[in-house]
XYZ file of N, CA and C in Angstrom:
435
model
N 156.435 183.857 182.684
C 157.818 183.986 183.098
C 158.783 183.845 181.902
N 158.529 182.854 181.055
C 159.455 182.617 179.948
C 159.423 183.748 178.937
N 158.253 184.342 178.723
C 158.167 185.464 177.795
C 158.922 186.667 178.321
N 158.766 186.944 179.599
C 159.482 188.065 180.235
C 160.988 187.832 180.151
N 161.430 186.618 180.430
C 162.853 186.276 180.350
C 163.346 186.435 178.916
N 162.534 186.025 177.953
C 162.879 186.165 176.546
C 163.102 187.632 176.181
N 162.214 188.498 176.661
C 162.340 189.927 176.379
C 163.610 190.506 176.996
N 163.948 190.080 178.209
C 165.150 190.587 178.864
C 166.414 190.117 178.141
N 166.429 188.864 177.722
C 167.589 188.339 176.991
C 167.772 189.033 175.657
N 166.662 189.399 175.046
C 166.683 190.064 173.746
C 167.019 191.552 173.880
N 167.068 192.050 175.119
C 167.284 193.475 175.394
C 166.213 194.321 174.697
N 164.993 193.851 174.751
C 163.885 194.532 174.094
C 163.506 195.796 174.853
N 162.927 196.721 174.127
C 162.424 197.970 174.704
C 161.150 197.635 175.478
N 161.123 197.942 176.757
C 159.997 197.582 177.600
C 158.903 198.664 177.580
N 158.389 198.955 176.392
C 157.232 199.827 176.271
C 156.026 198.939 176.014
N 154.834 199.372 176.471
C 153.649 198.525 176.248
C 153.432 198.137 174.797
N 153.634 199.076 173.875
C 153.381 198.760 172.457
C 154.388 197.741 171.932
N 155.652 197.863 172.324
C 156.672 196.920 171.870
C 156.420 195.538 172.495
N 156.056 195.498 173.755
C 155.772 194.217 174.401
C 154.582 193.544 173.728
N 153.573 194.326 173.368
C 152.415 193.756 172.694
C 152.797 193.177 171.329
N 153.644 193.894 170.575
C 154.106 193.379 169.279
C 154.860 192.061 169.465
N 155.743 192.029 170.473
C 156.518 190.820 170.751
C 155.603 189.674 171.188
N 154.586 190.001 171.985
C 153.648 188.984 172.445
C 152.871 188.399 171.274
N 152.387 189.233 170.397
C 151.632 188.760 169.236
C 152.531 187.945 168.309
N 153.786 188.378 168.154
C 154.734 187.614 167.332
C 155.003 186.247 167.950
N 155.184 186.209 169.266
C 155.448 184.940 169.943
C 154.213 184.038 169.872
N 153.042 184.628 169.942
C 151.813 183.831 169.920
C 151.494 183.289 168.538
N 152.034 183.898 167.506
C 151.758 183.399 166.154
C 152.367 182.011 165.927
N 153.413 181.671 166.674
C 154.049 180.346 166.539
C 153.734 179.420 167.704
N 152.916 179.864 168.632
C 152.663 179.091 169.850
C 151.788 177.881 169.564
N 152.057 176.824 170.321
C 151.274 175.593 170.240
C 150.931 175.150 171.645
N 149.928 174.321 171.756
C 149.588 173.716 173.031
C 149.163 174.722 174.080
N 149.762 174.617 175.256
C 149.404 175.477 176.381
C 149.696 176.948 176.093
N 150.801 177.196 175.405
C 151.135 178.583 175.067
C 150.063 179.191 174.183
N 149.583 178.416 173.218
C 148.535 178.905 172.327
C 147.251 179.195 173.104
N 146.939 178.350 174.044
C 145.746 178.558 174.864
C 145.872 179.833 175.686
N 147.048 180.060 176.243
C 147.295 181.288 177.015
C 147.142 182.504 176.097
N 147.719 182.429 174.906
C 147.620 183.520 173.935
C 146.163 183.793 173.579
N 145.383 182.752 173.445
C 143.962 182.889 173.129
C 143.251 183.649 174.262
N 143.524 183.243 175.498
C 142.884 183.896 176.650
C 143.271 185.379 176.733
N 144.504 185.701 176.348
C 144.970 187.075 176.407
C 144.483 187.907 175.212
N 144.042 187.237 174.175
C 143.578 187.941 172.991
C 144.709 188.229 172.013
N 145.771 187.480 172.111
C 146.919 187.690 171.238
C 146.922 186.777 170.016
N 145.822 186.070 169.796
C 145.697 185.242 168.598
C 144.607 185.850 167.708
N 144.622 185.476 166.454
C 143.670 186.058 165.505
C 142.244 185.584 165.766
N 142.068 184.423 166.383
C 140.731 183.886 166.610
C 140.183 184.203 168.004
N 140.905 184.998 168.800
C 140.466 185.292 170.154
C 139.242 186.210 170.162
N 138.357 185.940 171.110
C 137.120 186.708 171.200
C 137.336 188.061 171.895
N 138.163 188.067 172.921
C 138.410 189.299 173.690
C 139.899 189.607 173.666
N 140.226 190.875 173.764
C 141.632 191.268 173.740
C 141.968 192.009 175.030
N 142.755 191.340 175.870
C 143.182 191.964 177.125
C 144.706 192.017 177.207
N 145.351 192.106 176.063
C 146.820 192.158 176.050
C 147.342 193.358 176.806
N 146.615 194.445 176.807
C 147.044 195.645 177.528
C 147.164 195.414 179.030
N 146.339 194.495 179.549
C 146.373 194.174 180.974
C 147.647 193.408 181.331
N 148.342 192.914 180.326
C 149.609 192.223 180.545
C 150.790 193.135 180.198
N 150.667 193.845 179.100
C 151.805 194.618 178.617
C 152.110 195.847 179.481
N 151.084 196.517 179.985
C 151.341 197.695 180.834
C 152.095 197.330 182.089
N 151.616 196.337 182.876
C 152.378 195.989 184.078
C 153.758 195.414 183.756
N 153.855 194.673 182.651
C 155.135 194.090 182.293
C 156.150 195.174 181.920
N 155.683 196.252 181.321
C 156.576 197.350 180.979
C 157.113 198.043 182.212
N 156.386 197.934 183.332
C 156.843 198.491 184.599
C 157.604 197.452 185.423
N 157.906 196.300 184.826
C 158.655 195.204 185.454
C 157.968 194.657 186.700
N 156.646 194.648 186.694
C 155.893 194.045 187.796
C 156.048 192.525 187.669
N 156.304 191.827 188.775
C 156.501 190.383 188.707
C 155.299 189.662 188.084
N 155.610 188.611 187.358
C 154.583 187.839 186.654
C 153.497 187.313 187.600
N 153.841 186.802 188.789
C 152.760 186.330 189.684
C 151.769 187.456 190.051
N 152.254 188.666 190.206
C 151.363 189.801 190.509
C 150.450 190.103 189.321
N 151.011 190.057 188.105
C 150.202 190.282 186.908
C 149.120 189.196 186.830
N 149.531 187.982 187.118
C 148.588 186.862 187.074
C 147.468 187.041 188.095
N 147.818 187.552 189.255
C 146.829 187.807 190.291
C 145.752 188.767 189.793
N 146.166 189.826 189.098
C 145.211 190.796 188.571
C 144.369 190.183 187.446
N 145.015 189.378 186.589
C 144.291 188.759 185.487
C 143.278 187.739 185.959
N 143.571 187.124 187.099
C 142.681 186.102 187.638
C 141.295 186.688 187.922
N 141.253 187.969 188.281
C 139.978 188.625 188.542
C 139.157 188.764 187.259
N 139.835 188.908 186.126
C 139.146 189.044 184.840
C 138.756 187.704 184.263
N 139.691 186.748 184.296
C 139.452 185.424 183.729
C 140.316 184.429 184.498
N 139.692 183.634 185.325
C 140.428 182.710 186.189
C 141.201 181.654 185.410
N 140.816 181.366 184.174
C 141.463 180.321 183.392
C 142.906 180.657 183.036
N 143.206 181.936 182.941
C 144.546 182.352 182.505
C 145.636 181.806 183.425
N 145.432 181.926 184.703
C 146.454 181.504 185.652
C 146.323 180.039 186.055
N 145.309 179.371 185.558
C 145.095 177.975 185.872
C 145.905 177.045 184.957
N 146.446 177.591 183.868
C 147.219 176.772 182.938
C 148.473 176.256 183.627
N 148.677 174.959 183.571
C 149.845 174.343 184.191
C 150.561 173.501 183.158
N 151.873 173.480 183.248
C 152.656 172.650 182.342
C 152.880 171.289 182.970
N 152.918 170.287 182.117
C 153.131 168.954 182.593
C 154.615 168.732 182.915
N 154.893 167.540 183.360
C 156.275 167.218 183.756
C 157.228 167.306 182.575
N 158.488 167.560 182.895
C 159.550 167.645 181.897
C 160.049 166.220 181.633
N 160.175 165.859 180.387
C 160.496 164.487 180.012
C 161.766 164.472 179.180
N 162.738 163.654 179.556
C 163.970 163.489 178.806
C 163.798 162.243 177.925
N 163.598 162.449 176.633
C 163.311 161.332 175.732
C 164.465 160.349 175.594
N 165.679 160.792 175.900
C 166.825 159.892 175.770
C 166.900 158.884 176.910
N 166.344 159.198 178.065
C 166.472 158.310 179.207
C 165.153 157.666 179.629
N 164.027 158.125 179.105
C 162.743 157.575 179.532
C 162.437 156.284 178.786
N 161.761 155.368 179.478
C 161.288 154.137 178.847
C 159.907 154.430 178.263
N 159.849 154.573 176.942
C 158.613 154.959 176.267
C 157.485 153.970 176.521
N 157.808 152.721 176.727
C 156.764 151.719 176.935
C 156.070 151.883 178.285
N 156.645 152.678 179.181
C 156.021 152.915 180.483
C 155.162 154.163 180.515
N 155.161 154.944 179.416
C 154.325 156.131 179.342
C 152.898 155.757 178.959
N 151.959 156.618 179.311
C 150.567 156.402 178.897
C 150.430 156.753 177.420
N 149.406 156.205 176.790
C 149.156 156.460 175.366
C 148.928 157.958 175.138
N 148.239 158.609 176.069
C 147.989 160.049 175.925
C 149.309 160.834 175.899
N 150.268 160.412 176.713
C 151.576 161.074 176.728
C 152.328 160.825 175.414
N 152.204 159.629 174.889
C 152.840 159.319 173.612
C 152.216 160.138 172.492
N 150.884 160.284 172.532
C 150.202 161.115 171.531
C 150.633 162.565 171.643
N 150.861 163.052 172.873
C 151.339 164.411 173.092
C 152.690 164.642 172.435
N 153.576 163.668 172.562
C 154.892 163.770 171.951
C 154.759 163.938 170.451
N 153.961 163.078 169.852
C 153.741 163.150 168.393
C 153.087 164.466 168.010
N 152.140 164.921 168.808
C 151.449 166.179 168.522
C 152.418 167.360 168.551
N 153.313 167.385 169.523
C 154.295 168.479 169.611
C 155.235 168.478 168.399
N 155.450 167.327 167.854
C 156.297 167.220 166.666
C 155.509 167.513 165.401
N 154.196 167.596 165.512
C 153.354 167.819 164.336
C 153.108 166.546 163.558
N 153.262 165.427 164.206
C 153.083 164.115 163.562
C 151.785 163.496 164.055
N 151.218 162.620 163.234
C 149.999 161.906 163.582
C 150.203 160.434 163.214
N 149.766 159.568 164.079
C 149.845 158.145 163.774
C 148.454 157.659 163.398
N 148.238 157.478 162.110
C 146.923 157.100 161.614
C 146.658 155.603 161.854
N 147.680 154.794 161.687
C 147.503 153.347 161.784
C 147.864 152.792 163.156
N 147.915 153.617 164.176
C 148.269 153.138 165.511
C 147.021 152.635 166.232
N 147.069 151.369 166.616
C 145.952 150.777 167.343
C 146.364 150.375 168.755
N 147.653 150.102 168.919
C 148.146 149.675 170.224
C 149.269 150.594 170.672
N 149.556 150.511 171.943
C 150.595 151.349 172.528
C 151.945 151.109 171.845
N 152.231 149.864 171.513
C 153.508 149.562 170.862
C 153.646 150.250 169.512
N 152.531 150.482 168.823
C 152.569 151.199 167.550
C 153.069 152.638 167.770
N 152.561 153.287 168.824
C 153.006 154.653 169.139
C 154.466 154.672 169.556
N 154.870 153.728 170.385
C 156.259 153.649 170.844
C 157.196 153.450 169.656
N 156.851 152.535 168.754
C 157.689 152.280 167.592
C 157.789 153.496 166.678
N 156.692 154.213 166.486
C 156.705 155.406 165.646
C 157.586 156.500 166.269
N 157.470 156.691 167.570
C 158.295 157.711 168.249
C 159.772 157.348 168.141
N 160.093 156.086 168.333
C 161.496 155.648 168.209
C 161.994 155.860 166.780
N 161.128 155.630 165.815
C 161.490 155.820 164.409
C 161.722 157.302 164.087
N 160.880 158.182 164.648
C 160.962 159.615 164.355
C 161.947 160.362 165.248
N 162.375 159.764 166.346
C 163.228 160.457 167.305
C 164.493 161.029 166.689
N 165.200 160.337 165.829
C 166.411 160.941 165.238
C 166.116 162.223 164.447
N 164.962 162.267 163.813
C 164.580 163.439 163.019
C 164.384 164.658 163.915
N 163.815 164.479 165.105
C 163.485 165.586 165.987
C 164.501 165.833 167.088
N 165.433 164.900 167.266
C 166.413 165.091 168.328
C 167.832 165.169 167.808
N 168.036 165.152 166.505
C 169.385 165.185 165.936
C 170.094 166.477 166.312
N 171.344 166.347 166.696
C 172.141 167.506 167.060
C 171.832 168.017 168.461
N 170.945 167.366 169.164
C 170.582 167.802 170.501
C 170.612 166.564 171.416
N 171.758 166.320 172.006
C 171.929 165.093 172.790
C 171.066 165.059 174.028
N 170.860 166.199 174.656
C 170.079 166.238 175.886
C 168.704 166.811 175.552
N 167.903 166.035 174.877
C 166.604 166.514 174.405
C 165.579 166.361 175.506
N 165.049 167.492 175.977
C 164.024 167.479 176.999
C 162.718 167.923 176.389
N 161.649 167.395 176.908
C 160.342 167.586 176.306
C 159.307 167.809 177.395
N 158.491 168.828 177.235
C 157.388 169.056 178.172
C 156.172 168.306 177.674
N 155.644 167.461 178.519
C 154.423 166.728 178.157
C 153.211 167.530 178.515
């Protein structure tokens, strides 16, 4: 859905070849769940199979994303099984109440690693220390875990 919305906002040409170029460009910077989706579609350099045409052709005809997903599910059920976690507002959440895995996810999305973290408080303190660097200029910083 977000990729389709991105193309519409950009007023992109909805031809299969152009959509495929945009998809590959978007996948080159993708991380986390987006990268996994790109891998399944074959839009990454390390992907084993390439089924981008199964996405770009229907998308060029403005077929709704759930319908495209329905067709892709027959080829590879994992594609439509990807789910995003809850949306997290770092300015209002109590970091000490999050699980360690969620704290590690925050650091991972920022491209940071805590080598010397042994306890939950170590992760919380590091995130609080790095938060100004990653949230500066953005008062309402929301984060997908």
